[in-house]
Short mmCIF file of C-alpha atoms in Angstrom, two decimals:
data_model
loop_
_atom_site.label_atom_id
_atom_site.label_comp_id
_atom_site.label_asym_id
_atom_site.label_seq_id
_atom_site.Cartn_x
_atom_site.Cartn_y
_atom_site.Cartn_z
CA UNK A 275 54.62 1.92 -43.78
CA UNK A 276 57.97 1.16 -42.61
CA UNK A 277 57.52 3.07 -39.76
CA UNK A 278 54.23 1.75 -38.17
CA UNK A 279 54.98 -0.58 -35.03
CA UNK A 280 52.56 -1.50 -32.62
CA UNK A 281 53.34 0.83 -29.87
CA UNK A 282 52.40 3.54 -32.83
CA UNK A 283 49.26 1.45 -32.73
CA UNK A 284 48.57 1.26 -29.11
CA UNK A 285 49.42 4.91 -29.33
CA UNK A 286 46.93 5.58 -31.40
CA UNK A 287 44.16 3.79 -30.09
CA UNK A 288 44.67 5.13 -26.69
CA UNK A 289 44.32 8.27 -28.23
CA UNK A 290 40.65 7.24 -29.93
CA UNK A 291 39.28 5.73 -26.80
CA UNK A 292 40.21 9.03 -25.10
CA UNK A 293 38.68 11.60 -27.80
CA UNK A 294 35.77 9.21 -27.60
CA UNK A 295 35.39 8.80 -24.05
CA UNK A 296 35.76 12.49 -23.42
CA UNK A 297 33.04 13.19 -26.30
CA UNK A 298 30.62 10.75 -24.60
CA UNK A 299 31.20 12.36 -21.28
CA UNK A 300 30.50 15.74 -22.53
CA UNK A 301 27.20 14.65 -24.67
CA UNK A 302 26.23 13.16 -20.93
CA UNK A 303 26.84 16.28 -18.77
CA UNK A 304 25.04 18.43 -21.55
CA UNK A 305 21.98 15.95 -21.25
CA UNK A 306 22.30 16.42 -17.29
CA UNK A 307 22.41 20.10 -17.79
CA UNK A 308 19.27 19.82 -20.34
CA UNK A 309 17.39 17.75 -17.93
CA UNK A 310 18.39 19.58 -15.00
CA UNK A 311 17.36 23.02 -16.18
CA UNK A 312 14.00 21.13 -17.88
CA UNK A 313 12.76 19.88 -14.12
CA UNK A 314 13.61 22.79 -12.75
CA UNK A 315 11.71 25.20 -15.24
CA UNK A 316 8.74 22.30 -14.73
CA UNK A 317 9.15 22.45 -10.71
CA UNK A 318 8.63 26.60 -10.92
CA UNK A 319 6.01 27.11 -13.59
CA UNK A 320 4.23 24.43 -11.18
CA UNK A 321 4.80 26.06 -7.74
CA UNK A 322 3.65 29.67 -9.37
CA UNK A 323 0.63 27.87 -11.11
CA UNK A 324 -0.51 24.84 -8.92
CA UNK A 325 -2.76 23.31 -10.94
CA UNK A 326 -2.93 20.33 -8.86
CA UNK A 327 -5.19 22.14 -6.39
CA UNK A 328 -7.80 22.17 -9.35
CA UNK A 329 -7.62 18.41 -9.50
CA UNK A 330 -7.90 18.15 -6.02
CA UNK A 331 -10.75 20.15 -5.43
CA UNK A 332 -12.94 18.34 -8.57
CA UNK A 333 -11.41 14.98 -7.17
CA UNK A 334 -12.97 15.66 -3.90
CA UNK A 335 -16.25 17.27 -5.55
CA UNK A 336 -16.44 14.07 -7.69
CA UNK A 337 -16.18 12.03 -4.38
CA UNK A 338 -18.71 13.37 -2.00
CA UNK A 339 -21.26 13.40 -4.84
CA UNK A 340 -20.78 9.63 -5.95
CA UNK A 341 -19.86 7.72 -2.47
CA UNK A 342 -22.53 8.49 0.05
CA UNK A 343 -20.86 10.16 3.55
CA UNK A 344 -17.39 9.66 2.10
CA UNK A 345 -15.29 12.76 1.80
CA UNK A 346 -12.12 14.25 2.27
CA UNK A 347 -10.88 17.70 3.89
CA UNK A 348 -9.51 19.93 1.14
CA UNK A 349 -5.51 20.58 1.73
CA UNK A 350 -4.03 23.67 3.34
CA UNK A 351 -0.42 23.45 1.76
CA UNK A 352 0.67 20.32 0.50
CA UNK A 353 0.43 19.57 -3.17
CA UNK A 354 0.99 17.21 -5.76
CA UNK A 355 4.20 15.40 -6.98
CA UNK A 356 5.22 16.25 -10.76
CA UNK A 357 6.59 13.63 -13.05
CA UNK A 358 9.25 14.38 -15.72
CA UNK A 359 5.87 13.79 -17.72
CA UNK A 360 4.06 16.20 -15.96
CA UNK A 361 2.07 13.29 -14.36
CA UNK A 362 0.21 14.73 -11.00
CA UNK A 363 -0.08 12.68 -8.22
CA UNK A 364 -1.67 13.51 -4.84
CA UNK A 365 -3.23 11.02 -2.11
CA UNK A 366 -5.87 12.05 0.59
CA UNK A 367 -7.51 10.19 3.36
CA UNK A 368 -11.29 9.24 3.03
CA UNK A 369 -13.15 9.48 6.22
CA UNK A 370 -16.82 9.21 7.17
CA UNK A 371 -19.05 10.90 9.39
CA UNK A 372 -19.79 8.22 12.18
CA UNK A 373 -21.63 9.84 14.84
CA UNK A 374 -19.88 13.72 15.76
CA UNK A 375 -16.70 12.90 14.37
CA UNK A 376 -14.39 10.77 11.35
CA UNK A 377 -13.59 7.78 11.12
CA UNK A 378 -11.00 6.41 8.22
CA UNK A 379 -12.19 4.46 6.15
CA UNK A 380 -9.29 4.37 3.25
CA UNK A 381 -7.37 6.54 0.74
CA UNK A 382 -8.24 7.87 -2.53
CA UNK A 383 -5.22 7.97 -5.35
CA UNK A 384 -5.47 10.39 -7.71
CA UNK A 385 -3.54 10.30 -10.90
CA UNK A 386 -3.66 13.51 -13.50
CA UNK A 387 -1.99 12.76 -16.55
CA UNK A 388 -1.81 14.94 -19.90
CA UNK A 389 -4.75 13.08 -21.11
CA UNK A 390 -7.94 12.65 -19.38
CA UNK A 391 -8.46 9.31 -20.54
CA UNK A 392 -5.21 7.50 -18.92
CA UNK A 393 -5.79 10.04 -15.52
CA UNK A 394 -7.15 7.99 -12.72
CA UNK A 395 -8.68 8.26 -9.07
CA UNK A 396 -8.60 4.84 -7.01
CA UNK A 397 -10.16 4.22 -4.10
CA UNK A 398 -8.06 1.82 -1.58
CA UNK A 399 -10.32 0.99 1.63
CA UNK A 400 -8.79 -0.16 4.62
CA UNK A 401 -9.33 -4.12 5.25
CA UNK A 402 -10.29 -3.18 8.66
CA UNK A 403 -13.14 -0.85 8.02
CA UNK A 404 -15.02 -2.41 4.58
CA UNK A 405 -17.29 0.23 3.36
CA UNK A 406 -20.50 -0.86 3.19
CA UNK A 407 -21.91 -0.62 -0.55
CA UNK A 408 -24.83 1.98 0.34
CA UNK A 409 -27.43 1.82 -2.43
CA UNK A 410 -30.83 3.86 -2.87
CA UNK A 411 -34.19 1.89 -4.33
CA UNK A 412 -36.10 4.60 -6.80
CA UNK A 413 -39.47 5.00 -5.12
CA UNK A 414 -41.27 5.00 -9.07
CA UNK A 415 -40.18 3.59 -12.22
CA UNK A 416 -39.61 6.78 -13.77
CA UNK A 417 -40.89 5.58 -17.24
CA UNK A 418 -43.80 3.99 -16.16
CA UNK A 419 -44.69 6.01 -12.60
CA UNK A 420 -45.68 3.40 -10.98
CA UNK A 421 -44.68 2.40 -7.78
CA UNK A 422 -41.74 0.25 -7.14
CA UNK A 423 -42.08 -2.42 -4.44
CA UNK A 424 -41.09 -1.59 -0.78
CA UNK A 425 -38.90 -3.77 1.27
CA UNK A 426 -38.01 -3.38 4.73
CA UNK A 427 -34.66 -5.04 6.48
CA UNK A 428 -35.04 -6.38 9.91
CA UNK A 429 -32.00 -7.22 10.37
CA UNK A 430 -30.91 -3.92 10.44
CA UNK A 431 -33.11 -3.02 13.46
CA UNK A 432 -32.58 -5.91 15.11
CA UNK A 433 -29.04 -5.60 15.41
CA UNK A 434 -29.38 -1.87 16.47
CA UNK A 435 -31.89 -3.37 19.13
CA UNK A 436 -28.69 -5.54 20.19
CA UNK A 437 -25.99 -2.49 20.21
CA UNK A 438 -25.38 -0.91 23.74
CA UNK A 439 -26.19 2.80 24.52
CA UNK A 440 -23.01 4.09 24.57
CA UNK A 441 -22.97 3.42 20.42
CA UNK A 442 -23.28 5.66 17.37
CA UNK A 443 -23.65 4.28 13.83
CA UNK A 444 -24.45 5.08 10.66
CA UNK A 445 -27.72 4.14 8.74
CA UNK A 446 -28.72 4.39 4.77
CA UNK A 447 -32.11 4.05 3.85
CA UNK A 448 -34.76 4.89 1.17
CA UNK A 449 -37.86 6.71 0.52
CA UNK A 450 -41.04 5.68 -0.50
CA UNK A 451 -41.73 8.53 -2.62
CA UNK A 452 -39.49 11.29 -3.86
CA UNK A 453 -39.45 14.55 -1.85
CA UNK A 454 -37.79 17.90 -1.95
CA UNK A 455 -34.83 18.18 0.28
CA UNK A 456 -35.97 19.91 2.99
CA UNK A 457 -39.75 18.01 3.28
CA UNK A 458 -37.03 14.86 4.15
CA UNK A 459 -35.32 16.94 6.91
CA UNK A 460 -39.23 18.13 8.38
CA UNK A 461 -39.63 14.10 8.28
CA UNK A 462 -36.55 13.47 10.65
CA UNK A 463 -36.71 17.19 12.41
CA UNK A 464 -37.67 14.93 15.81
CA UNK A 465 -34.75 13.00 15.86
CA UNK A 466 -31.16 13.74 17.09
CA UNK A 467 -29.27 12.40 14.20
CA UNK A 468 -27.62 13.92 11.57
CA UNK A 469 -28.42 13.97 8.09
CA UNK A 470 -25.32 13.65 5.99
CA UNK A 471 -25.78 12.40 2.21
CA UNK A 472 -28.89 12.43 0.04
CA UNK A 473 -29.41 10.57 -3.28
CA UNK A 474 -30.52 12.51 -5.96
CA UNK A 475 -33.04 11.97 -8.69
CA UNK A 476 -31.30 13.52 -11.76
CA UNK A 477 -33.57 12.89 -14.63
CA UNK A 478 -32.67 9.06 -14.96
CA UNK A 479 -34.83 7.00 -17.41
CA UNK A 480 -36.59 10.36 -18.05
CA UNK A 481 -33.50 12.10 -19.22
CA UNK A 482 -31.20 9.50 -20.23
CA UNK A 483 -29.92 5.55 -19.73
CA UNK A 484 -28.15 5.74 -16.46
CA UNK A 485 -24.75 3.55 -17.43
CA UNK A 486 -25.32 1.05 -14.17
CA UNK A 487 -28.52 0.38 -12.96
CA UNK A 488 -30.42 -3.01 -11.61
CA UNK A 489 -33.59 -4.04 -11.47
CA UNK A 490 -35.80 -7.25 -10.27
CA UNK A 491 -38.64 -8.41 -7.55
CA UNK A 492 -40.33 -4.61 -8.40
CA UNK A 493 -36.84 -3.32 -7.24
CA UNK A 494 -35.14 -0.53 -9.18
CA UNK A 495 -31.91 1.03 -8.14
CA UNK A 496 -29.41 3.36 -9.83
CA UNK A 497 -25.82 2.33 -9.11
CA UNK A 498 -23.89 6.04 -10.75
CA UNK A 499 -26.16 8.05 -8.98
CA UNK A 500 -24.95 11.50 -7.37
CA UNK A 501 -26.21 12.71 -4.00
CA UNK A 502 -26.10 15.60 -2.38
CA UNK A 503 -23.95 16.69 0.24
CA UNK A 504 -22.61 19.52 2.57
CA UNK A 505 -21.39 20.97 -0.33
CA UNK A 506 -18.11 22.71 -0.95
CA UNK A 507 -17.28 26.11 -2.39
CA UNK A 508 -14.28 27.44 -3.41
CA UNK A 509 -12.11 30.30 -4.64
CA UNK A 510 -10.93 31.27 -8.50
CA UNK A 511 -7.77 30.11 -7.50
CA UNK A 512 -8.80 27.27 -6.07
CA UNK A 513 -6.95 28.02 -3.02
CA UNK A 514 -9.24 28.06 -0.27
CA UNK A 515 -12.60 26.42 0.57
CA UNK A 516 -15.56 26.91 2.38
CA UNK A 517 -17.20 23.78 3.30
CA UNK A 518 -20.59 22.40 5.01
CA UNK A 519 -20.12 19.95 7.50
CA UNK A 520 -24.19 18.97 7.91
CA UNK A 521 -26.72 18.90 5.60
CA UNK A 522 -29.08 20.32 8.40
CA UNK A 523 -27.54 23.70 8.51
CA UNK A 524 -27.20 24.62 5.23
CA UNK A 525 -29.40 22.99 3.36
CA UNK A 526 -29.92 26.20 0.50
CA UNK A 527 -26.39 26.70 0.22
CA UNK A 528 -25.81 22.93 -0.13
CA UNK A 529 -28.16 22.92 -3.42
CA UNK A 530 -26.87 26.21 -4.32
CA UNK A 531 -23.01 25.31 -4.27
CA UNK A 532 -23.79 21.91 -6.13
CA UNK A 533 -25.36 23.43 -9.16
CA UNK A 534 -22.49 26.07 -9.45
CA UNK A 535 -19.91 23.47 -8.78
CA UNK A 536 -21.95 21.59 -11.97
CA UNK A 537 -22.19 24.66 -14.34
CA UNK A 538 -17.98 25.77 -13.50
CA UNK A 539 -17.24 22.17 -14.55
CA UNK A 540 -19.78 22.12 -17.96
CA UNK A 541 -18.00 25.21 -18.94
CA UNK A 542 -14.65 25.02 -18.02
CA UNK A 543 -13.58 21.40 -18.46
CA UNK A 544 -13.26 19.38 -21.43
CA UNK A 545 -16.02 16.11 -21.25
CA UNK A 546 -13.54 13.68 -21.27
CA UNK A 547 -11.83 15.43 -18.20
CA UNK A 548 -15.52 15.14 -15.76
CA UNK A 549 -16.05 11.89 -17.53
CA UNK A 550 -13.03 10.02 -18.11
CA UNK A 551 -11.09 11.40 -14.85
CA UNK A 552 -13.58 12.00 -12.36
CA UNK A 553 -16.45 9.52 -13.81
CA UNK A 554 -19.04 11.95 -13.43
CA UNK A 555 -21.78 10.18 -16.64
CA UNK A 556 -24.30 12.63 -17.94
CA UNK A 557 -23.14 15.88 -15.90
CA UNK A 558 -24.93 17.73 -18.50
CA UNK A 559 -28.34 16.06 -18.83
CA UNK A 560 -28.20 15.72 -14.78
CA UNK A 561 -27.70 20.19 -14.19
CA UNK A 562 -30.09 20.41 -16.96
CA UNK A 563 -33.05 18.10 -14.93
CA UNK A 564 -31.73 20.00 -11.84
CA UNK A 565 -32.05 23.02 -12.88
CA UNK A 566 -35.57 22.46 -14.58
CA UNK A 567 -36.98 20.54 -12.49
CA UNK A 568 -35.40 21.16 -8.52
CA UNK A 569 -34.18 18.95 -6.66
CA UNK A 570 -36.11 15.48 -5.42
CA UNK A 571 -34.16 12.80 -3.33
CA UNK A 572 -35.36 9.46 -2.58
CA UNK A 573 -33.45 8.13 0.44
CA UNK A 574 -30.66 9.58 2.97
CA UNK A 575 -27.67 8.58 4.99
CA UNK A 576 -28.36 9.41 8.93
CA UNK A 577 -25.62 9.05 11.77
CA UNK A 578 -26.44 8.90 15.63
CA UNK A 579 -26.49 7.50 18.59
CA UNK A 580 -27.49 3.74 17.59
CA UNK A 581 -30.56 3.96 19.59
CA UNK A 582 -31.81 6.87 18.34
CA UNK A 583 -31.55 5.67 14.92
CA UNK A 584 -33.84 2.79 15.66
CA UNK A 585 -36.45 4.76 16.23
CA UNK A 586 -36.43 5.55 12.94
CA UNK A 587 -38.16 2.18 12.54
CA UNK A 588 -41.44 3.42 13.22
CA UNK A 589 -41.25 6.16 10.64
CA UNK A 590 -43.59 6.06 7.37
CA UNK A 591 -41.76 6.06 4.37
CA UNK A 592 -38.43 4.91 5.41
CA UNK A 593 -37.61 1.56 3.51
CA UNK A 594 -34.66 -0.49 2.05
CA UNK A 595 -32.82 0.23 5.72
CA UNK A 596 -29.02 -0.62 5.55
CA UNK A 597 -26.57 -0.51 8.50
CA UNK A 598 -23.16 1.33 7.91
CA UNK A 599 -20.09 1.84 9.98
CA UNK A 600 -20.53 1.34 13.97
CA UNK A 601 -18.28 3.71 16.37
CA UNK A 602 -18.35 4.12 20.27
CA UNK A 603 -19.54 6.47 21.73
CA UNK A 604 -18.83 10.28 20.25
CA UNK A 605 -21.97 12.23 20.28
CA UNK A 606 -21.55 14.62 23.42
CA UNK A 607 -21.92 18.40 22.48
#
């Protein structure tokens, strides 16, 4: 003890605070190196694998069906971001069909986590182009078959009365009776517009309790409806798609596509992933009343020139008439 002093002691903690910086340091760098080789293993398995374009692809499925004439063209080559997590995030555009070409209308977010139940799509709508909220009156009370009452909205015509020629728009409306598919097109056959979204009667009240519905003054809409659309197919890989621009044209494949698109999700995705993630209610009960049954719509979403579309006033069975998104002039061959 007679030979301790404190520069022994300064020695000797200079000496500690070096061991125990250097030990820090290295328990650092071999985190780095963990971390490092752990994203790049991730970033790999997820270029050979790409399950994002699965996501994508149901993502956009989910969105044509549930938002009438709002859709988004599939992606050629970009893909998703990875999180450390293994979070999947991927943005597309949303456009509708306003006359012959798209208009954007906003960007859907979509958010795949591990679990289906904190995964996410969000729709974010540009301030500048408010979509419309385009809803379909049943034609029947399903549980009671009788008629539900009919309005017609004035306004709507009036203001396409008002629009100059060199307009196209976009018009919603519904049916006073439900009708197969194609009967609806034979109905419209005269005019030059373009058929681009149907609602679909999918066994609701019948089948089960749709989740959002409303009812008063002998009105009686479904708010979680699906409609039917140009349809989109795609590969096992989910790499490429073939998709149907009008409803017109390919009306049997349209049908076809949808209840194969249904029956690939039943069987290959967990509920909570349709449900949850995509918030597609009653997929099951809906391709079982499709299947059964065929398919009935009760209403449409048209686009054309805007005086074209008023003609559709004078048409029998057209009711519930709502005006969408207004464009100039597009509709040249």
């Amino acid at each position: 003890m007679d030979d301790w002093s404190q520069d022994k002691e300064k020695k000797v903690l200079r000496k500690y605070r070096f061991t125990l910086t250097t030990r820090v340091l290295r328990v650092l760098l071999v985190c780095i190196a963990i971390y490092s080789l752990y994203i790049g293993g991730v970033s790999i398995v997820f270029d050979k694998t790409r399950p994002d374009r699965q996501h994508i692809y149901y993502s956009m499925l989910a969105l044509e069906w549930q938002q009438p004439n709002i859709k988004s063209p599939f992606p050629s080559g970009s893909s998703a971001d990875i999180s450390p997590l293994l979070t999947q995030k991927y943005s597309y555009p949303l456009i509708k069909q306003v006359g012959k070409e798209d208009v954007v209308v906003g960007e859907m977010h979509m958010e795949k986590k591990l679990w289906d139940s904190f995964s996410s799509m969000t729709m974010d709508l540009t301030p500048d182009k408010p979509a419309q909220k385009l809803n379909f009156h049943l034609p029947e009370d399903p549980k009671t078959g009788k008629a539900t009452v009919v309005y017609s909205n004035d306004i709507v015509w009036k203001t396409l009365d008002k629009l100059p020629e060199g307009t196209v728009a976009e018009v919603a409306f519904s049916t006073t009776a439900f009708m197969e598919p194609v009967e609806l097109m034979r109905m419209l056959a005269s005019f030059d517009v373009h058929i681009v979204w149907m609602p679909l009667y999918t066994g609701e009240f019948k089948s089960f309790e749709p989740k959002g519905y409303g009812s008063g003054d002998g009105s009686l809409t479904v708010y979680d409806r699906i409609g039917l659309s140009g349809g989109m197919k795609v590969s096992d890989d989910f790499s490429t798609t073939r998709e149907a621009r009008y409803l017109s044209t390919n009306i049997q494949d349209s049908q076809r596509w949808m209840l194969e698109n249904m029956e690939n999700l039943l069987k290959n995705e967990r509920k909570s992933y349709y449900e949850k993630f995509l918030g597609l209610s009653h997929l099951q009960e809906r391709y079982d009343f499709l299947k059964d049954n065929g398919f009935q719509v009760y209403g449409a979403v048209v686009t054309g020139p805007t005086k074209e579309l008023l003609k559709l006033r004078d048409v029998e069975g057209i009711s519930n008439e709502i005006l969408g998104e207004i464009d100039f002039w597009n509709w040249d061959d």
